[in-house]
Short mmCIF file of C-alpha atoms in Angstrom, two decimals:
data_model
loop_
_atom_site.label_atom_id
_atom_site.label_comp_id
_atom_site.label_asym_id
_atom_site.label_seq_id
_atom_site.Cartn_x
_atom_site.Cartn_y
_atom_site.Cartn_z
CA UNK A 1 -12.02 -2.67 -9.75
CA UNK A 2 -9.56 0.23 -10.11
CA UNK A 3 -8.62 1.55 -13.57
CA UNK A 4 -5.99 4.05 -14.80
CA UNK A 5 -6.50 4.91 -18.47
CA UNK A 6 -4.11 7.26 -20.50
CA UNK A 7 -2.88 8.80 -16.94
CA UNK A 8 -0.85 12.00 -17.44
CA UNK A 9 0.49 14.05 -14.16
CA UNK A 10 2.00 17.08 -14.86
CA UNK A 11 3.02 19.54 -11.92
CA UNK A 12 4.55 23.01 -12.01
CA UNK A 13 5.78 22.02 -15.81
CA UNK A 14 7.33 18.28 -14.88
CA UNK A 15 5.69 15.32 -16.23
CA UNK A 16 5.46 13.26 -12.97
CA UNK A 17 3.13 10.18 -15.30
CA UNK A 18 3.17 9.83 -18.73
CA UNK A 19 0.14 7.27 -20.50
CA UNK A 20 -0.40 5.36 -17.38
CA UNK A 21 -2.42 2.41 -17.96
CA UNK A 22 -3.36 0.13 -15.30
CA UNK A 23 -6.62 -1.90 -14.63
CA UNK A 24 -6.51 -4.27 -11.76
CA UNK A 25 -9.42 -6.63 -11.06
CA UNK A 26 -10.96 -8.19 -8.37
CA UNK A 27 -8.61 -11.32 -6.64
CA UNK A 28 -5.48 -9.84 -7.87
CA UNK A 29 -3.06 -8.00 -5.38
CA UNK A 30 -0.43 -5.93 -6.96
CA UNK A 31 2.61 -4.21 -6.34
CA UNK A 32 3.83 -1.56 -7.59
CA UNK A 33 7.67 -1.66 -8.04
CA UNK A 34 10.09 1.19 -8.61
CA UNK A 35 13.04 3.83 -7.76
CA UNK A 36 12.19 6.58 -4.95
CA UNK A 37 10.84 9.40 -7.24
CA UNK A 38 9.49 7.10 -10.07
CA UNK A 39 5.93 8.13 -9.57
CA UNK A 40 4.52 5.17 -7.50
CA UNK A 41 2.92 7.13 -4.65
CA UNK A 42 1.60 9.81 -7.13
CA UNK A 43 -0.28 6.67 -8.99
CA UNK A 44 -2.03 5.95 -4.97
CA UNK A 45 -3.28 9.32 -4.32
CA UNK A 46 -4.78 9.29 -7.78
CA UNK A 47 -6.47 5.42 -6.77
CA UNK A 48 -7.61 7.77 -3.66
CA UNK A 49 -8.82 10.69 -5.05
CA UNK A 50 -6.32 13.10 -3.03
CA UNK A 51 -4.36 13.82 -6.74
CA UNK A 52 -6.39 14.30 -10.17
CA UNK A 53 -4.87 13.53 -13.58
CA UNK A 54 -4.07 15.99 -15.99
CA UNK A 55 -5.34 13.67 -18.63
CA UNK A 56 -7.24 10.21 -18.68
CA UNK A 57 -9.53 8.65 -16.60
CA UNK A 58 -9.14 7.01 -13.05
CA UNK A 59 -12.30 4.32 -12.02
CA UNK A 60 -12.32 3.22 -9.03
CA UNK A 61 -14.84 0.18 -7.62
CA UNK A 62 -17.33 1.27 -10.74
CA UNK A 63 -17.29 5.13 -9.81
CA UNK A 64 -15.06 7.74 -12.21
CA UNK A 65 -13.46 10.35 -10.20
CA UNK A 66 -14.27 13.85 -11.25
CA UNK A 67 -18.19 12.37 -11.65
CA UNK A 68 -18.98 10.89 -8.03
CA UNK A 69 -18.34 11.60 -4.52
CA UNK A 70 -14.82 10.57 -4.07
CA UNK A 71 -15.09 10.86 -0.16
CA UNK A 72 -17.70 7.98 -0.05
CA UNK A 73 -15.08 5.68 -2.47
CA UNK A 74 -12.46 6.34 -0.05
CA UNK A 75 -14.98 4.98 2.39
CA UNK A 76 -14.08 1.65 0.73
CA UNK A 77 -10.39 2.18 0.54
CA UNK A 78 -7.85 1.43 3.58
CA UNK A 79 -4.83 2.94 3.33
CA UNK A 80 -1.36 3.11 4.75
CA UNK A 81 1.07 5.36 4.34
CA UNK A 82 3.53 7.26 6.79
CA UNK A 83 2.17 10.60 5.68
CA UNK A 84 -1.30 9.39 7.45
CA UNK A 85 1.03 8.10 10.71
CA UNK A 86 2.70 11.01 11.48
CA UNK A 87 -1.54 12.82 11.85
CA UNK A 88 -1.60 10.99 14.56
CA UNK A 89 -1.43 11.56 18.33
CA UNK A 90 1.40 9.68 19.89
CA UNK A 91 -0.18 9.88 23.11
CA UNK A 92 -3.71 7.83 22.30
CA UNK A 93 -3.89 4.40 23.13
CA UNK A 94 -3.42 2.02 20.63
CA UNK A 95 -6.91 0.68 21.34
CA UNK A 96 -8.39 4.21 20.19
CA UNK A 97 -6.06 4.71 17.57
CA UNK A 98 -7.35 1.36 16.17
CA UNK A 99 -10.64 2.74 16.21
CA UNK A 100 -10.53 5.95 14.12
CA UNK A 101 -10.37 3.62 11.33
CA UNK A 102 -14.18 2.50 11.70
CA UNK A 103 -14.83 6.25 10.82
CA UNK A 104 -11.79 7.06 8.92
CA UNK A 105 -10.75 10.01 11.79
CA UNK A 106 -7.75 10.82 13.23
CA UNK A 107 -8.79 11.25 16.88
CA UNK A 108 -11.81 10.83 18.95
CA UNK A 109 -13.09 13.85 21.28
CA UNK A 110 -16.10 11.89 22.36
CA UNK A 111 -16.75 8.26 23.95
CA UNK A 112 -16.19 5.73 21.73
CA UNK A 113 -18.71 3.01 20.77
CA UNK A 114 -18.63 -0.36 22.98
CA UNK A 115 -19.13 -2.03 20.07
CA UNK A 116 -16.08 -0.27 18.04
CA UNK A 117 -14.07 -0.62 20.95
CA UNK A 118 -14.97 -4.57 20.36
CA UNK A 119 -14.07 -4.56 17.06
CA UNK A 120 -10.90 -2.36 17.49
CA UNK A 121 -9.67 -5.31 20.15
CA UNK A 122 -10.28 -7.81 17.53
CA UNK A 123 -8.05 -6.37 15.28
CA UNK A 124 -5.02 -6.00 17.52
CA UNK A 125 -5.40 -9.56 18.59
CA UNK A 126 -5.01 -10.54 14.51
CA UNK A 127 -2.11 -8.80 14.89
CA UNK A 128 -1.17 -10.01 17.71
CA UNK A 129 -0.61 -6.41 19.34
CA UNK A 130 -3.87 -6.87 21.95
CA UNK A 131 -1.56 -7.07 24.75
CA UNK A 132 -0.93 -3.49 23.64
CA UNK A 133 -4.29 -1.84 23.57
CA UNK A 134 -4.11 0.00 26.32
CA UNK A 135 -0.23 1.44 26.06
CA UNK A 136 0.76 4.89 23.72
CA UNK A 137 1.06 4.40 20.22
CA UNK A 138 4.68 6.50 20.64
CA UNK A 139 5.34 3.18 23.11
CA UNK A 140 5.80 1.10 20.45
CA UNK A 141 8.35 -0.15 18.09
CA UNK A 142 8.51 0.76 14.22
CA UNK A 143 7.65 -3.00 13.69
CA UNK A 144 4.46 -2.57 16.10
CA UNK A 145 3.24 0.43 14.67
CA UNK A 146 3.41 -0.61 11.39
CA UNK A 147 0.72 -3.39 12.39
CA UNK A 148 -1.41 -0.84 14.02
CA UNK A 149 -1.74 1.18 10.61
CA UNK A 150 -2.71 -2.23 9.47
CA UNK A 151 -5.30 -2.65 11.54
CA UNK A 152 -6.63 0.56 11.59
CA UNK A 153 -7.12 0.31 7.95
CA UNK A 154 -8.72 -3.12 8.29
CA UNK A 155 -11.61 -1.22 10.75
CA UNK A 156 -13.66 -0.52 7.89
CA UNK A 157 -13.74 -3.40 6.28
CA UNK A 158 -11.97 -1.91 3.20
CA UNK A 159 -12.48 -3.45 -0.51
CA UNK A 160 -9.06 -2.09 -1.35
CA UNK A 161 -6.40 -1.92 1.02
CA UNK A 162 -3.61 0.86 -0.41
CA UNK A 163 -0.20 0.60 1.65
CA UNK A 164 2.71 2.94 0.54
CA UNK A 165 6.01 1.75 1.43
CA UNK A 166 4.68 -0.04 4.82
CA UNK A 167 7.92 -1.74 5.96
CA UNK A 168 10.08 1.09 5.33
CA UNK A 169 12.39 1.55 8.44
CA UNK A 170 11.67 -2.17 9.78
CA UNK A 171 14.78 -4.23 10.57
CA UNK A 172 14.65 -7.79 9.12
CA UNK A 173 12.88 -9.54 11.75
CA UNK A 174 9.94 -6.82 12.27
CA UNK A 175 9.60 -6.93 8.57
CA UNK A 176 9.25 -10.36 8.01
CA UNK A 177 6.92 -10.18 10.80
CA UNK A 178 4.66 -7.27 9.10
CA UNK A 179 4.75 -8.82 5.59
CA UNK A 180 3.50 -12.57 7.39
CA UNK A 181 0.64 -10.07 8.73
CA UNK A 182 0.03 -9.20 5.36
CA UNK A 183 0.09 -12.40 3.80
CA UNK A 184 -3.05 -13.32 5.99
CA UNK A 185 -4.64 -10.81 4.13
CA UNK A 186 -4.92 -13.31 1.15
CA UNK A 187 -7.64 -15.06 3.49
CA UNK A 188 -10.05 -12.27 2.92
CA UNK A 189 -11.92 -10.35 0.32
CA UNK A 190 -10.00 -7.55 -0.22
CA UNK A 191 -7.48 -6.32 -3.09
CA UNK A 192 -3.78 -5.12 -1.78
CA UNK A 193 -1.50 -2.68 -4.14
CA UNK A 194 1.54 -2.56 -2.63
CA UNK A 195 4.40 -0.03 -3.19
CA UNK A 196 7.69 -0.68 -2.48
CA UNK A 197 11.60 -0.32 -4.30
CA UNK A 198 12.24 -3.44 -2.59
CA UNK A 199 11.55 -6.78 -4.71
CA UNK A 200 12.49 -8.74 -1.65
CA UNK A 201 9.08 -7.51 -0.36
CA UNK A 202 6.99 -9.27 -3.00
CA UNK A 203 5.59 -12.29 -0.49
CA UNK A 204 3.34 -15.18 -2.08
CA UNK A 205 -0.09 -12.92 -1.75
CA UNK A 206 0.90 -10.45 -4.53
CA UNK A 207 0.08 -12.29 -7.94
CA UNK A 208 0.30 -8.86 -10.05
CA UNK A 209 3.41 -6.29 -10.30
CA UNK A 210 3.51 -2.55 -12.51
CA UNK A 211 7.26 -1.75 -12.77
CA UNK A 212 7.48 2.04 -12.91
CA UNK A 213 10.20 4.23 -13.58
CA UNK A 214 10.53 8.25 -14.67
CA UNK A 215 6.28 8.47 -14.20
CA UNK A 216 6.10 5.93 -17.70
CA UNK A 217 4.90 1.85 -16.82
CA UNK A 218 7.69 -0.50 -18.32
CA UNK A 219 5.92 -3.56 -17.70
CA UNK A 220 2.75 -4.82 -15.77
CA UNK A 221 1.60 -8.35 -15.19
CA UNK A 222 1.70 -11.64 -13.72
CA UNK A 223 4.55 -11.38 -11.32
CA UNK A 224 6.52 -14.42 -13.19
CA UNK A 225 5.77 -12.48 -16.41
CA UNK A 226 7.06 -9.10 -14.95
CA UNK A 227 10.28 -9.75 -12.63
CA UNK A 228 13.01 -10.36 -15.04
CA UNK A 229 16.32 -9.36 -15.15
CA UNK A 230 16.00 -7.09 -18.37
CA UNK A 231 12.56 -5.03 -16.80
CA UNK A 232 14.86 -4.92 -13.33
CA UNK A 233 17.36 -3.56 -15.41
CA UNK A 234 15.20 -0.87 -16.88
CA UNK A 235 13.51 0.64 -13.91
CA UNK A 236 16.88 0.10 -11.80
CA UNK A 237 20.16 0.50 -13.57
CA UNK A 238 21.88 -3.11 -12.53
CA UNK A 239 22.56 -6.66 -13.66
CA UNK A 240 20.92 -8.98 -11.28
CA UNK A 241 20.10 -12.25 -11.10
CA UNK A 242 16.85 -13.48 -10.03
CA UNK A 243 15.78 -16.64 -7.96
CA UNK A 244 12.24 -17.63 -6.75
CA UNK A 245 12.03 -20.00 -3.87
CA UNK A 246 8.57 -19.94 -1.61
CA UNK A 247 7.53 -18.44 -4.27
CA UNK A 248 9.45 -14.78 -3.32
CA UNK A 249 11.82 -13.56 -5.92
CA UNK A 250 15.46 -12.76 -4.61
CA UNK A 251 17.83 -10.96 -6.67
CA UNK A 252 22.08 -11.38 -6.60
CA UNK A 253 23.79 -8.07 -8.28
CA UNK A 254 26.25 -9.09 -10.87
CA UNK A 255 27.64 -5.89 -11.29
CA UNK A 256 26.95 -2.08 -12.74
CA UNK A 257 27.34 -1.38 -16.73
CA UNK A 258 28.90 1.69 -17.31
#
């Protein structure tokens, strides 16, 4: 479904990725795990299209970029990110901002589609936000505007949903309530890669993590496989402890090596 082969980035002289290799399939939700800087979001544009390698191959839903139309992939690809959020009008109602996603724009100038509209209600209600349609998106909460990106991206009907850093900013409460939102995605047909520095954020749908750190993959696999104190210890710099229960992993810091 998506595959990264021998990925190199380099920009203005710095190697941002360095032999990348990552090949998710079809049922498996990921996350990608590392430090601010480590080359995480670099690795989504590239999924994409909106960054190129300097060397390998990217493959996304049996299409290689640089040989096919990346715009119609993307067509297949939600994605989340607060780059995309801050495009967007404050002042639309959440209904219509909902409803860009169907065509992947960022604002309508012209009526909108009885139908969309439809569908665009249908969304907010899974996210429980219909009581909402109607008010400004700069209205809402970080927590509630998180699950309007969400279902915005879900408008399409997306084989891949890409979120970067989602529940950055959310208190505790909003973002256990945004990751339960994307839990439910585990009910449909769709693969999730997930970025986040956060291993706390690593609910029960993700069955896949790629630790990354200084653009070069220290380990990728089954999440039970991956999360270990030693690969923690690599891509973070601390002794930790780690504990699964619901099957989340939660961490305890022992201390800093010097």
């Amino acid at each position: 479904m998506i595959h990264l082969s021998g990925i190199h980035f380099i920009r203005e002289e710095r190697h941002i990725l360095q032999d990348v290799n990552l090949h998710i399939e079809q049922g498996e939700h990921w996350v990608l795990l590392g430090r601010n800087g480590s080359g995480k979001t670099t690795l989504l544009e590239m999924m994409n299209g909106y960054e190129f390698p300097s060397r390998g191959t990217v493959d996304v839903l049996g299409n290689r970029y640089g040989q096919c139309d990346v715009r119609e992939v993307r067509k297949k690809i939600g994605y989340i990110s607060q780059s995309l959020f801050e495009k967007l009008n404050l002042n639309d109602p959440v209904l219509e901002v909902v409803a860009t996603g169907e065509y992947a724009f960022l604002r309508f100038y012209q009526e909108i589609p009885q139908e969309v509209k439809d569908r665009a209600f249908q969304m907010l209600e899974r996210v429980r936000l219909a009581h909402l349609a109607h008010q400004p998106l700069g209205k809402l909460s970080q927590g509630e505007r998180k699950k309007v990106m969400l279902a915005r991206s879900l408008m399409m009907t997306p084989s891949i949903l890409v979120m970067d850093e989602p529940a950055a900013g959310l208190d505790l409460y909003e973002r256990e309530r945004f990751l339960a939102d994307v839990n439910d995605l585990s009910k449909q047909d769709i693969t999730v890669v997930y970025v986040t520095h956060h291993i706390e954020e690593i609910i029960p749908l993700f069955t896949h993590v790629a630790i990354i750190e200084q653009g070069k993959l220290i380990a990728s696999g089954r999440k039970e496989d991956v999360l270990t104190p030693e690969h923690i210890y690599q891509a973070f710099g601390i002794d930790i402890t780690l504990e699964w229960f619901q099957d989340r992993p939660w961490i305890k810091v022992i201390e800093n090596r010097s």
